[in-house]
Short mmCIF file of C-alpha atoms in Angstrom, two decimals:
data_model
loop_
_atom_site.label_atom_id
_atom_site.label_comp_id
_atom_site.label_asym_id
_atom_site.label_seq_id
_atom_site.Cartn_x
_atom_site.Cartn_y
_atom_site.Cartn_z
CA MET A 1 0.22 0.02 -0.17
CA ASN A 2 1.48 3.20 -1.13
CA LEU A 3 -0.33 6.20 0.26
CA SER A 4 2.26 9.24 -1.37
CA SER A 5 -0.39 10.18 -3.80
CA ILE A 6 -3.37 9.63 -1.66
CA LYS A 7 -5.56 12.68 -1.06
CA HIS A 8 -9.05 11.34 -0.42
CA ILE A 9 -9.87 8.31 1.87
CA TYR A 10 -13.48 6.96 1.67
CA PHE A 11 -14.84 4.31 4.12
CA LEU A 12 -17.52 1.70 3.49
CA GLY A 13 -18.70 1.07 6.67
CA ILE A 14 -17.30 4.21 8.39
CA GLY A 15 -19.67 3.89 11.74
CA GLY A 16 -17.97 0.34 13.20
CA ILE A 17 -15.80 1.13 16.02
CA GLY A 18 -12.42 0.25 13.87
CA MET A 19 -13.46 2.02 10.84
CA SER A 20 -14.30 5.13 12.71
CA ALA A 21 -10.78 5.08 14.50
CA LEU A 22 -8.91 4.59 11.18
CA ALA A 23 -11.28 7.63 9.60
CA ARG A 24 -10.12 9.93 12.73
CA TYR A 25 -6.41 9.03 12.42
CA TYR A 26 -6.46 10.02 8.70
CA LYS A 27 -8.38 13.23 9.08
CA ARG A 28 -5.95 14.09 11.84
CA LEU A 29 -3.26 13.53 9.47
CA GLY A 30 -5.00 16.05 6.94
CA TYR A 31 -6.50 13.81 4.32
CA ALA A 32 -9.99 14.59 2.94
CA VAL A 33 -12.01 11.67 4.83
CA ALA A 34 -15.75 10.82 4.22
CA GLY A 35 -17.80 7.52 4.25
CA TYR A 36 -21.06 5.49 4.17
CA ASP A 37 -22.92 3.66 6.95
CA LYS A 38 -26.14 1.91 7.23
CA THR A 39 -27.15 3.66 10.32
CA GLU A 40 -26.74 6.93 12.23
CA THR A 41 -25.36 6.64 15.86
CA PRO A 42 -23.94 8.67 18.53
CA LEU A 43 -20.42 7.80 17.16
CA THR A 44 -21.28 8.44 13.30
CA GLN A 45 -22.51 11.92 14.79
CA ALA A 46 -19.22 12.45 16.55
CA LEU A 47 -17.40 11.88 13.14
CA VAL A 48 -19.42 14.71 11.46
CA GLN A 49 -18.68 17.09 14.37
CA GLU A 50 -15.15 16.28 13.54
CA GLY A 51 -15.64 17.41 9.96
CA ILE A 52 -16.10 13.90 8.28
CA ALA A 53 -18.89 13.76 5.97
CA VAL A 54 -21.24 10.76 6.78
CA ASN A 55 -23.87 9.34 4.41
CA TYR A 56 -26.82 6.77 5.47
CA THR A 57 -28.02 6.01 1.90
CA GLU A 58 -26.27 4.05 -0.70
CA SER A 59 -25.55 7.20 -2.98
CA ILE A 60 -23.12 7.08 -5.97
CA ALA A 61 -23.43 10.84 -5.98
CA PHE A 62 -22.76 11.62 -2.59
CA MET A 63 -19.59 9.23 -2.82
CA GLN A 64 -18.60 10.90 -5.96
CA GLN A 65 -18.20 14.21 -4.16
CA HIS A 66 -15.67 12.81 -1.87
CA ILE A 67 -13.56 10.86 -4.13
CA ASN A 68 -11.39 11.44 -7.05
CA THR A 69 -9.25 9.49 -9.33
CA ILE A 70 -7.86 5.95 -8.74
CA ASN A 71 -4.48 7.08 -7.86
CA ASP A 72 -5.23 9.59 -5.33
CA THR A 73 -8.31 7.92 -3.46
CA LEU A 74 -8.02 4.99 -0.75
CA ILE A 75 -11.13 3.09 -0.26
CA VAL A 76 -11.49 1.09 2.93
CA LEU A 77 -14.11 -1.26 3.63
CA THR A 78 -15.56 -3.38 6.18
CA PRO A 79 -16.26 -7.35 5.56
CA ALA A 80 -20.24 -6.35 6.57
CA VAL A 81 -20.88 -4.35 3.46
CA PRO A 82 -22.94 -6.38 1.39
CA LYS A 83 -21.58 -7.34 -2.21
CA ALA A 84 -24.44 -5.78 -3.67
CA HIS A 85 -23.77 -2.47 -2.27
CA VAL A 86 -24.35 0.14 -4.73
CA GLU A 87 -21.16 2.12 -3.79
CA LEU A 88 -19.05 -0.95 -3.55
CA VAL A 89 -20.35 -2.18 -7.20
CA TYR A 90 -19.63 1.04 -8.37
CA LEU A 91 -15.97 1.19 -6.94
CA GLN A 92 -15.47 -2.21 -8.05
CA THR A 93 -16.19 -1.78 -11.98
CA HIS A 94 -14.22 1.49 -12.12
CA ASN A 95 -11.39 -0.47 -10.94
CA TYR A 96 -10.64 1.58 -7.50
CA ASN A 97 -8.27 -0.24 -5.18
CA LEU A 98 -10.37 -1.74 -2.35
CA TYR A 99 -8.40 -2.38 1.05
CA LYS A 100 -10.10 -4.10 4.00
CA ARG A 101 -9.76 -2.40 7.52
CA ALA A 102 -7.36 -4.84 8.52
CA GLN A 103 -4.82 -4.20 5.79
CA VAL A 104 -4.78 -0.52 6.22
CA LEU A 105 -4.06 -0.85 10.16
CA GLY A 106 -1.47 -3.59 9.43
CA HIS A 107 0.35 -0.73 7.14
CA ILE A 108 -0.07 1.99 10.12
CA SER A 109 0.90 -0.15 12.63
CA ASN A 110 3.83 -2.17 11.09
CA ASN A 111 6.00 1.25 10.54
CA GLN A 112 5.83 1.57 14.64
CA PRO A 113 6.64 -0.40 17.53
CA THR A 114 3.49 -2.08 17.91
CA LEU A 115 1.83 -3.54 20.95
CA ALA A 116 -1.18 -5.93 20.35
CA ILE A 117 -3.85 -7.42 22.41
CA ALA A 118 -5.44 -10.26 20.75
CA GLY A 119 -8.24 -12.72 21.94
CA THR A 120 -11.78 -14.18 21.46
CA HIS A 121 -12.53 -12.04 24.48
CA GLY A 122 -10.93 -9.50 26.83
CA LYS A 123 -8.99 -7.73 24.06
CA THR A 124 -11.05 -4.52 23.92
CA THR A 125 -10.82 -3.73 27.48
CA THR A 126 -7.18 -5.05 27.87
CA SER A 127 -5.95 -2.95 24.57
CA SER A 128 -7.67 0.31 26.26
CA MET A 129 -6.05 -0.25 29.66
CA LEU A 130 -2.81 -0.71 27.60
CA GLY A 131 -3.24 2.34 25.37
CA HIS A 132 -3.78 4.43 28.77
CA ILE A 133 -0.72 2.86 30.60
CA MET A 134 1.54 3.65 27.37
CA GLN A 135 -0.16 7.14 26.97
CA CYS A 136 0.61 7.90 30.71
CA HIS A 137 4.40 7.25 29.80
CA THR A 138 4.92 8.44 26.32
CA PRO A 139 2.94 10.03 23.68
CA THR A 140 1.14 6.81 21.70
CA ILE A 141 -1.08 5.95 18.84
CA ALA A 142 -3.70 3.48 20.06
CA PHE A 143 -6.52 2.07 18.01
CA MET A 144 -9.05 0.64 20.55
CA GLY A 145 -11.94 -1.21 20.05
CA GLY A 146 -14.22 0.82 22.38
CA ILE A 147 -14.67 4.49 23.31
CA THR A 148 -12.73 4.96 26.54
CA ALA A 149 -13.92 6.97 29.51
CA ASN A 150 -10.75 8.54 30.19
CA TYR A 151 -10.23 9.92 26.43
CA ASN A 152 -13.76 9.89 25.30
CA SER A 153 -12.30 8.30 21.98
CA ASN A 154 -11.40 4.88 20.48
CA LEU A 155 -8.09 6.70 19.09
CA LEU A 156 -5.16 8.04 20.78
CA LEU A 157 -2.87 10.27 18.37
CA PRO A 158 -0.08 12.49 19.36
CA GLU A 159 0.62 15.70 17.64
CA ILE A 160 4.32 14.58 16.55
CA ILE A 161 4.58 10.60 15.39
CA THR A 162 8.04 9.37 14.92
CA ALA A 163 9.48 5.97 14.41
CA GLN A 164 9.73 5.52 17.99
CA THR A 165 6.04 6.24 18.59
CA PRO A 166 4.52 3.15 20.24
CA CYS A 167 1.20 1.95 18.74
CA VAL A 168 -1.22 -0.18 20.76
CA VAL A 169 -3.71 -2.12 18.63
CA GLU A 170 -6.51 -4.67 19.19
CA ALA A 171 -5.86 -7.54 17.25
CA ASP A 172 -8.91 -8.87 15.70
CA GLU A 173 -9.47 -12.54 15.10
CA TYR A 174 -12.42 -12.23 12.76
CA ASP A 175 -11.87 -12.94 9.20
CA ARG A 176 -8.19 -13.62 10.14
CA SER A 177 -7.69 -9.93 10.08
CA PHE A 178 -4.93 -9.81 12.74
CA LEU A 179 -2.48 -11.86 10.37
CA THR A 180 -1.83 -8.20 8.64
CA LEU A 181 0.03 -7.47 12.00
CA HIS A 182 3.36 -8.04 13.11
CA PRO A 183 3.76 -6.56 16.56
CA GLN A 184 6.80 -6.53 18.50
CA VAL A 185 4.68 -7.57 21.66
CA ALA A 186 1.41 -9.12 21.71
CA ALA A 187 -0.41 -11.03 24.63
CA ILE A 188 -3.19 -13.46 23.68
CA THR A 189 -6.00 -13.21 25.91
CA SER A 190 -8.45 -16.24 24.97
CA VAL A 191 -9.06 -18.65 22.16
CA ASP A 192 -12.37 -19.93 22.88
CA ALA A 193 -14.45 -21.13 19.55
CA ASP A 194 -16.20 -18.22 18.09
CA HIS A 195 -16.94 -16.84 14.51
CA LEU A 196 -17.57 -20.41 13.39
CA ASP A 197 -19.31 -18.93 10.42
CA ILE A 198 -15.69 -18.01 9.14
CA TYR A 199 -13.89 -20.69 10.43
CA GLY A 200 -15.95 -23.60 10.57
CA THR A 201 -14.15 -25.24 13.42
CA HIS A 202 -12.36 -24.48 16.53
CA ASP A 203 -9.07 -26.29 15.11
CA TYR A 204 -8.99 -23.61 12.26
CA LEU A 205 -9.47 -20.69 14.68
CA LEU A 206 -6.63 -22.19 16.78
CA GLU A 207 -4.38 -22.40 13.51
CA SER A 208 -4.93 -18.78 12.69
CA PHE A 209 -3.82 -17.57 16.35
CA ALA A 210 -0.76 -19.89 15.93
CA LEU A 211 -0.17 -18.14 12.72
CA PHE A 212 -0.55 -14.50 14.71
CA ALA A 213 1.77 -15.96 17.23
CA GLN A 214 4.47 -16.70 15.01
CA GLN A 215 4.22 -13.19 13.55
CA ILE A 216 5.18 -11.47 16.88
CA ASN A 217 8.78 -10.44 16.67
CA GLN A 218 9.77 -9.88 20.37
CA THR A 219 7.45 -11.28 23.13
CA VAL A 220 4.29 -13.19 23.02
CA ILE A 221 2.32 -13.14 26.29
CA PHE A 222 -0.30 -16.04 26.95
CA LYS A 223 -2.80 -16.59 29.62
CA HIS A 224 -1.55 -19.31 31.51
CA GLU A 225 -4.68 -21.33 31.58
CA LEU A 226 -4.98 -21.27 27.81
CA ASN A 227 -2.92 -24.58 27.33
CA PHE A 228 -1.90 -23.07 24.05
CA THR A 229 1.50 -22.48 23.50
CA PRO A 230 2.49 -22.90 19.52
CA THR A 231 5.74 -22.59 18.19
CA THR A 232 7.17 -19.09 17.81
CA LYS A 233 10.34 -16.84 17.35
CA ALA A 234 9.38 -14.82 20.05
CA THR A 235 10.14 -14.97 23.97
CA GLN A 236 7.05 -16.66 25.70
CA LEU A 237 5.80 -15.68 28.97
CA THR A 238 2.46 -16.11 30.59
CA TYR A 239 0.06 -14.30 32.98
CA SER A 240 -2.90 -15.34 34.97
CA LEU A 241 -5.47 -13.84 37.45
CA ASN A 242 -3.88 -15.81 40.38
CA ASN A 243 -1.87 -18.71 39.29
CA VAL A 244 1.51 -18.29 40.86
CA SER A 245 3.09 -20.11 38.14
CA ALA A 246 2.46 -17.61 35.75
CA HIS A 247 5.07 -14.91 35.03
CA TYR A 248 2.59 -12.24 35.83
CA HIS A 249 -0.30 -12.72 38.15
CA ALA A 250 -2.16 -10.90 40.94
CA THR A 251 -2.25 -11.65 44.69
CA ASN A 252 -3.86 -10.34 47.56
CA ILE A 253 -6.96 -9.43 45.79
CA THR A 254 -9.56 -8.00 47.80
CA ILE A 255 -12.84 -5.38 47.63
CA VAL A 256 -12.66 -2.24 49.76
CA ASP A 257 -15.61 0.08 49.08
CA GLY A 258 -16.54 -1.25 45.90
CA PHE A 259 -13.04 -1.12 44.44
CA TYR A 260 -10.93 -4.12 43.79
CA VAL A 261 -7.46 -3.64 45.52
CA PHE A 262 -4.51 -6.07 44.64
CA ASP A 263 -0.94 -6.44 43.68
CA ILE A 264 0.68 -7.91 40.58
CA VAL A 265 3.53 -10.04 40.83
CA THR A 266 6.19 -9.56 37.90
CA PRO A 267 9.48 -11.34 37.35
CA ASN A 268 11.50 -8.83 38.94
CA GLU A 269 9.08 -6.96 41.55
CA THR A 270 5.69 -6.57 42.92
CA ILE A 271 3.19 -3.60 42.29
CA THR A 272 1.46 -3.22 45.65
CA ASN A 273 -1.95 -1.92 46.77
CA ILE A 274 -3.73 -1.07 43.43
CA LYS A 275 -6.87 0.29 43.62
CA PHE A 276 -8.75 -0.59 40.86
CA GLY A 277 -12.19 0.98 39.71
CA MET A 278 -13.26 -1.67 37.25
CA PRO A 279 -15.86 -4.02 38.65
CA GLY A 280 -15.07 -8.12 38.11
CA LEU A 281 -12.16 -10.35 38.48
CA HIS A 282 -12.07 -10.86 34.79
CA ASN A 283 -10.79 -7.14 34.52
CA VAL A 284 -8.29 -7.42 37.22
CA GLU A 285 -6.80 -10.44 34.86
CA ASN A 286 -7.15 -7.99 31.87
CA ALA A 287 -5.17 -5.63 34.16
CA VAL A 288 -2.42 -8.07 34.69
CA ALA A 289 -2.29 -8.78 31.05
CA ALA A 290 -2.08 -4.97 30.21
CA THR A 291 0.83 -4.66 32.69
CA ALA A 292 2.71 -7.74 31.15
CA VAL A 293 2.65 -6.16 27.57
CA ALA A 294 3.84 -2.65 28.75
CA MET A 295 6.50 -3.99 31.01
CA GLN A 296 8.03 -5.29 27.69
CA MET A 297 8.98 -1.91 26.89
CA PRO A 298 12.16 -0.75 28.77
CA TYR A 299 11.16 2.74 29.62
CA VAL A 300 7.81 1.65 31.34
CA LYS A 301 8.08 2.54 34.79
CA THR A 302 5.99 0.19 37.80
CA SER A 303 4.98 3.26 39.63
CA ILE A 304 3.23 4.97 36.49
CA ILE A 305 1.70 1.61 35.88
CA LYS A 306 0.07 1.59 39.26
CA GLU A 307 -1.19 5.18 38.61
CA ALA A 308 -2.54 4.40 35.09
CA LEU A 309 -4.60 1.39 36.28
CA GLN A 310 -5.99 3.40 39.18
CA SER A 311 -6.87 6.35 36.83
CA PHE A 312 -8.62 4.20 33.90
CA GLY A 313 -11.90 4.94 33.70
CA GLY A 314 -13.26 1.96 31.89
CA VAL A 315 -14.83 1.42 28.33
CA LYS A 316 -18.10 2.42 27.00
CA ARG A 317 -20.46 -1.06 27.01
CA ARG A 318 -18.01 -2.82 29.00
CA PHE A 319 -19.15 -3.37 32.40
CA GLU A 320 -20.78 0.53 32.21
CA TYR A 321 -22.65 1.77 34.97
CA ILE A 322 -25.60 3.48 33.31
CA VAL A 323 -27.45 4.09 36.81
CA ARG A 324 -25.48 3.83 40.11
CA THR A 325 -27.26 5.12 43.24
CA PRO A 326 -27.91 3.48 46.47
CA HIS A 327 -31.23 2.75 45.31
CA CYS A 328 -31.03 1.68 41.83
CA ILE A 329 -28.48 -0.02 39.52
CA TYR A 330 -28.31 -0.39 35.69
CA ILE A 331 -25.28 -1.98 33.89
CA ASP A 332 -24.67 -2.21 30.45
CA ASP A 333 -22.17 -4.48 28.67
CA TYR A 334 -21.32 -5.62 25.05
CA ALA A 335 -20.86 -9.41 26.19
CA HIS A 336 -22.07 -11.75 23.22
CA HIS A 337 -20.11 -14.78 23.88
CA PRO A 338 -21.25 -17.26 26.50
CA ALA A 339 -17.92 -17.07 28.24
CA GLU A 340 -18.28 -13.18 28.53
CA LEU A 341 -21.98 -13.50 29.57
CA THR A 342 -20.97 -16.09 32.45
CA ALA A 343 -17.81 -13.61 33.35
CA PHE A 344 -20.12 -10.47 33.60
CA ILE A 345 -23.06 -11.78 34.99
CA SER A 346 -21.01 -13.67 37.99
CA SER A 347 -19.36 -10.70 38.36
CA VAL A 348 -22.41 -8.79 39.48
CA LYS A 349 -23.77 -11.61 41.44
CA LYS A 350 -20.57 -11.07 43.57
CA LEU A 351 -20.95 -7.51 43.84
CA TYR A 352 -24.64 -7.80 44.93
CA PRO A 353 -25.10 -11.14 46.28
CA THR A 354 -28.63 -10.24 47.97
CA LYS A 355 -30.04 -8.36 45.10
CA ARG A 356 -32.34 -9.92 42.12
CA LEU A 357 -30.77 -9.81 38.74
CA SER A 358 -32.90 -8.77 35.86
CA GLY A 359 -30.90 -9.09 32.43
CA VAL A 360 -32.10 -8.30 28.78
CA PHE A 361 -29.82 -10.17 25.93
CA GLN A 362 -30.07 -9.45 22.68
CA PRO A 363 -28.31 -12.56 20.50
CA HIS A 364 -25.94 -11.52 18.07
CA LEU A 365 -25.75 -13.46 14.65
CA PHE A 366 -27.98 -16.58 13.88
CA THR A 367 -24.80 -18.82 13.55
CA ARG A 368 -23.15 -17.93 17.01
CA THR A 369 -26.76 -18.57 18.40
CA ARG A 370 -26.95 -22.04 16.95
CA ASP A 371 -23.29 -22.99 17.53
CA PHE A 372 -23.56 -22.05 21.56
CA ALA A 373 -27.27 -22.24 21.98
CA VAL A 374 -26.46 -24.88 25.08
CA GLU A 375 -23.67 -22.47 26.39
CA PHE A 376 -25.96 -19.31 25.98
CA SER A 377 -28.57 -21.01 27.89
CA LYS A 378 -26.37 -21.82 30.85
CA SER A 379 -24.86 -18.47 30.92
CA LEU A 380 -28.22 -16.68 31.03
CA SER A 381 -29.76 -19.14 33.90
CA LEU A 382 -27.60 -17.09 36.15
CA LEU A 383 -30.27 -14.48 35.93
CA ASP A 384 -33.09 -14.22 38.21
CA ASP A 385 -35.27 -12.66 35.45
CA CYS A 386 -34.32 -13.64 31.76
CA ILE A 387 -35.47 -11.30 29.01
CA VAL A 388 -34.27 -12.37 25.59
CA LEU A 389 -34.80 -10.09 22.53
CA PRO A 390 -34.73 -11.53 18.92
CA ILE A 391 -31.53 -12.32 17.25
CA TYR A 392 -29.82 -9.29 15.76
CA PRO A 393 -28.84 -10.57 12.09
CA ALA A 394 -25.83 -8.14 11.45
CA ARG A 395 -24.47 -9.60 7.89
CA GLU A 396 -26.70 -12.65 8.17
CA LEU A 397 -30.08 -14.15 6.76
CA PRO A 398 -32.25 -16.07 9.20
CA ILE A 399 -31.15 -19.66 9.86
CA GLU A 400 -34.54 -22.19 10.15
CA GLY A 401 -35.09 -23.07 13.68
CA VAL A 402 -32.60 -20.61 15.19
CA SER A 403 -34.44 -18.22 17.32
CA SER A 404 -34.39 -16.63 20.63
CA GLU A 405 -37.16 -19.06 21.61
CA MET A 406 -34.68 -21.55 21.26
CA LEU A 407 -32.14 -20.32 23.86
CA ILE A 408 -35.21 -19.14 26.35
CA ASN A 409 -36.62 -22.73 26.38
CA SER A 410 -33.48 -24.15 28.10
CA VAL A 411 -33.06 -21.37 30.47
CA THR A 412 -33.81 -22.27 34.10
CA SER A 413 -34.12 -18.61 35.57
CA ASN A 414 -37.29 -17.77 37.73
CA TYR A 415 -38.54 -15.80 35.02
CA LYS A 416 -37.84 -16.07 31.28
CA ALA A 417 -39.41 -14.55 28.31
CA VAL A 418 -38.73 -13.61 24.57
CA VAL A 419 -39.90 -9.93 24.41
CA GLN A 420 -40.08 -7.58 21.07
CA LYS A 421 -38.19 -4.37 21.33
CA GLN A 422 -41.23 -2.21 21.29
CA ASP A 423 -42.74 -4.20 24.28
CA LEU A 424 -39.28 -4.20 26.46
CA ILE A 425 -40.09 -1.23 28.63
CA ALA A 426 -43.73 -2.17 29.67
CA GLU A 427 -42.47 -5.66 30.38
CA LEU A 428 -39.49 -4.06 32.52
CA ASN A 429 -41.86 -2.03 34.48
CA ARG A 430 -44.17 -4.86 35.33
CA LEU A 431 -41.04 -6.72 36.59
CA GLN A 432 -39.60 -4.00 38.72
CA PRO A 433 -36.18 -4.78 38.71
CA GLU A 434 -33.95 -4.62 41.42
CA ILE A 435 -30.57 -4.57 39.48
CA LEU A 436 -30.96 -4.22 35.57
CA LEU A 437 -28.48 -5.60 32.88
CA SER A 438 -28.58 -5.11 29.37
CA ILE A 439 -26.38 -7.42 27.21
CA GLY A 440 -25.51 -7.74 23.77
CA ALA A 441 -23.52 -6.71 20.59
CA GLY A 442 -26.20 -5.74 18.29
CA ASP A 443 -28.07 -2.59 18.55
CA ILE A 444 -29.57 -2.98 22.02
CA ASP A 445 -27.54 0.15 22.99
CA GLY A 446 -30.49 1.97 21.43
CA LEU A 447 -32.75 0.84 24.13
CA ILE A 448 -30.42 2.38 26.77
CA PRO A 449 -31.56 5.74 27.29
CA ALA A 450 -35.09 4.28 27.75
CA MET A 451 -34.28 1.71 30.00
CA LYS A 452 -32.13 4.52 32.11
CA GLU A 453 -35.41 6.43 32.52
CA LEU A 454 -37.33 3.68 33.64
CA VAL A 455 -34.83 2.72 36.45
CA LEU A 456 -34.69 6.20 37.65
CA ASN A 457 -38.22 6.62 37.67
CA LEU A 458 -38.66 3.00 39.75
CA THR A 459 -37.50 5.01 43.12
CA LYS A 460 -39.88 8.18 42.80
#
């Protein structure tokens, strides 16, 4: 990829969390940036406020206003764009060069000392923590898979970029995207079966993670419990929540006034008495992983790691408190894999062991629902009240026999129901939840304002 003659950059699917970060990156560097997305969201609205033109209908006329010749225009697309998309067909028939988001991210990161976080879950929060840790040490480029509370953005970009500027990236396994990356250091948080619509079997997914590990140049850090150690040229280290056999692990974990307080043991020293604001033991583990990666950079100091972890404000839609008062609690989370649901719901139960948990879950993808139906039902059974919305299809067509009703039939919660989105608020008002959880990766976030209002009104 040669950007020397590029002046215009057009994104098909600009509203995605990864695509929007790239759009912001190139806009900040002075390129003319525009794009299409299917739906207007707070994120696309923010892009418009930053001077990026966004259109929500398939329009060749709009696109032609923001692209030029083949030689001075870069087209970036997400795999979610349908093959029959009007703008995509036009670009293909006119021989524009099309690049996937992962290829563009690879081009950027391969010119910098890159730190990556990979894994079927945990990578967004961990990469955001890592970006914050590095930013506390030195100006850092960071492409994060979520909107961080500290920066209200999914992008960190210094005013001046040099060959030594570190770059933090979330390494996405979907469609083998992370194979465009060649990081100096990376952590692999999890290799659970997922994206089987792409990979077919868990073995092929593991093969891709093994190939990614072989592309890491300096150090690869595995979660100790993965039992996954492919042959690599890089030094291999491990991290864990509390397994003392791991090179990096937490110890002396307690809860004080709603905060986790713990130490992180490293090969050379122990970082003591970290007061950490993110709920859930899985986030303590994520903090250990981010610490392990950061410490591979020689200039990183443990004292600043401690300060960074204590000041980390979290990521939007990752255990995000929407309402948190003495009388009402409402938490939103992006969890869309059974392991993520179990970690999230279990963490809430530990924090509020005497409260009734009411959860609203929106399944994401027909294939994922089909492949993990048994596991999803077990995870959802941790709730006292379980409401399941219809499946969010994203890029897929319906699959016969795969539905939310299929999931709910095996759930063992005291109360369970499949509810249409337009009927949700009335159903929640009838339930009068003590603690409300909204869970899912589709468009359930569009219901957050209404659920927030309901929860606040319950105490009036």
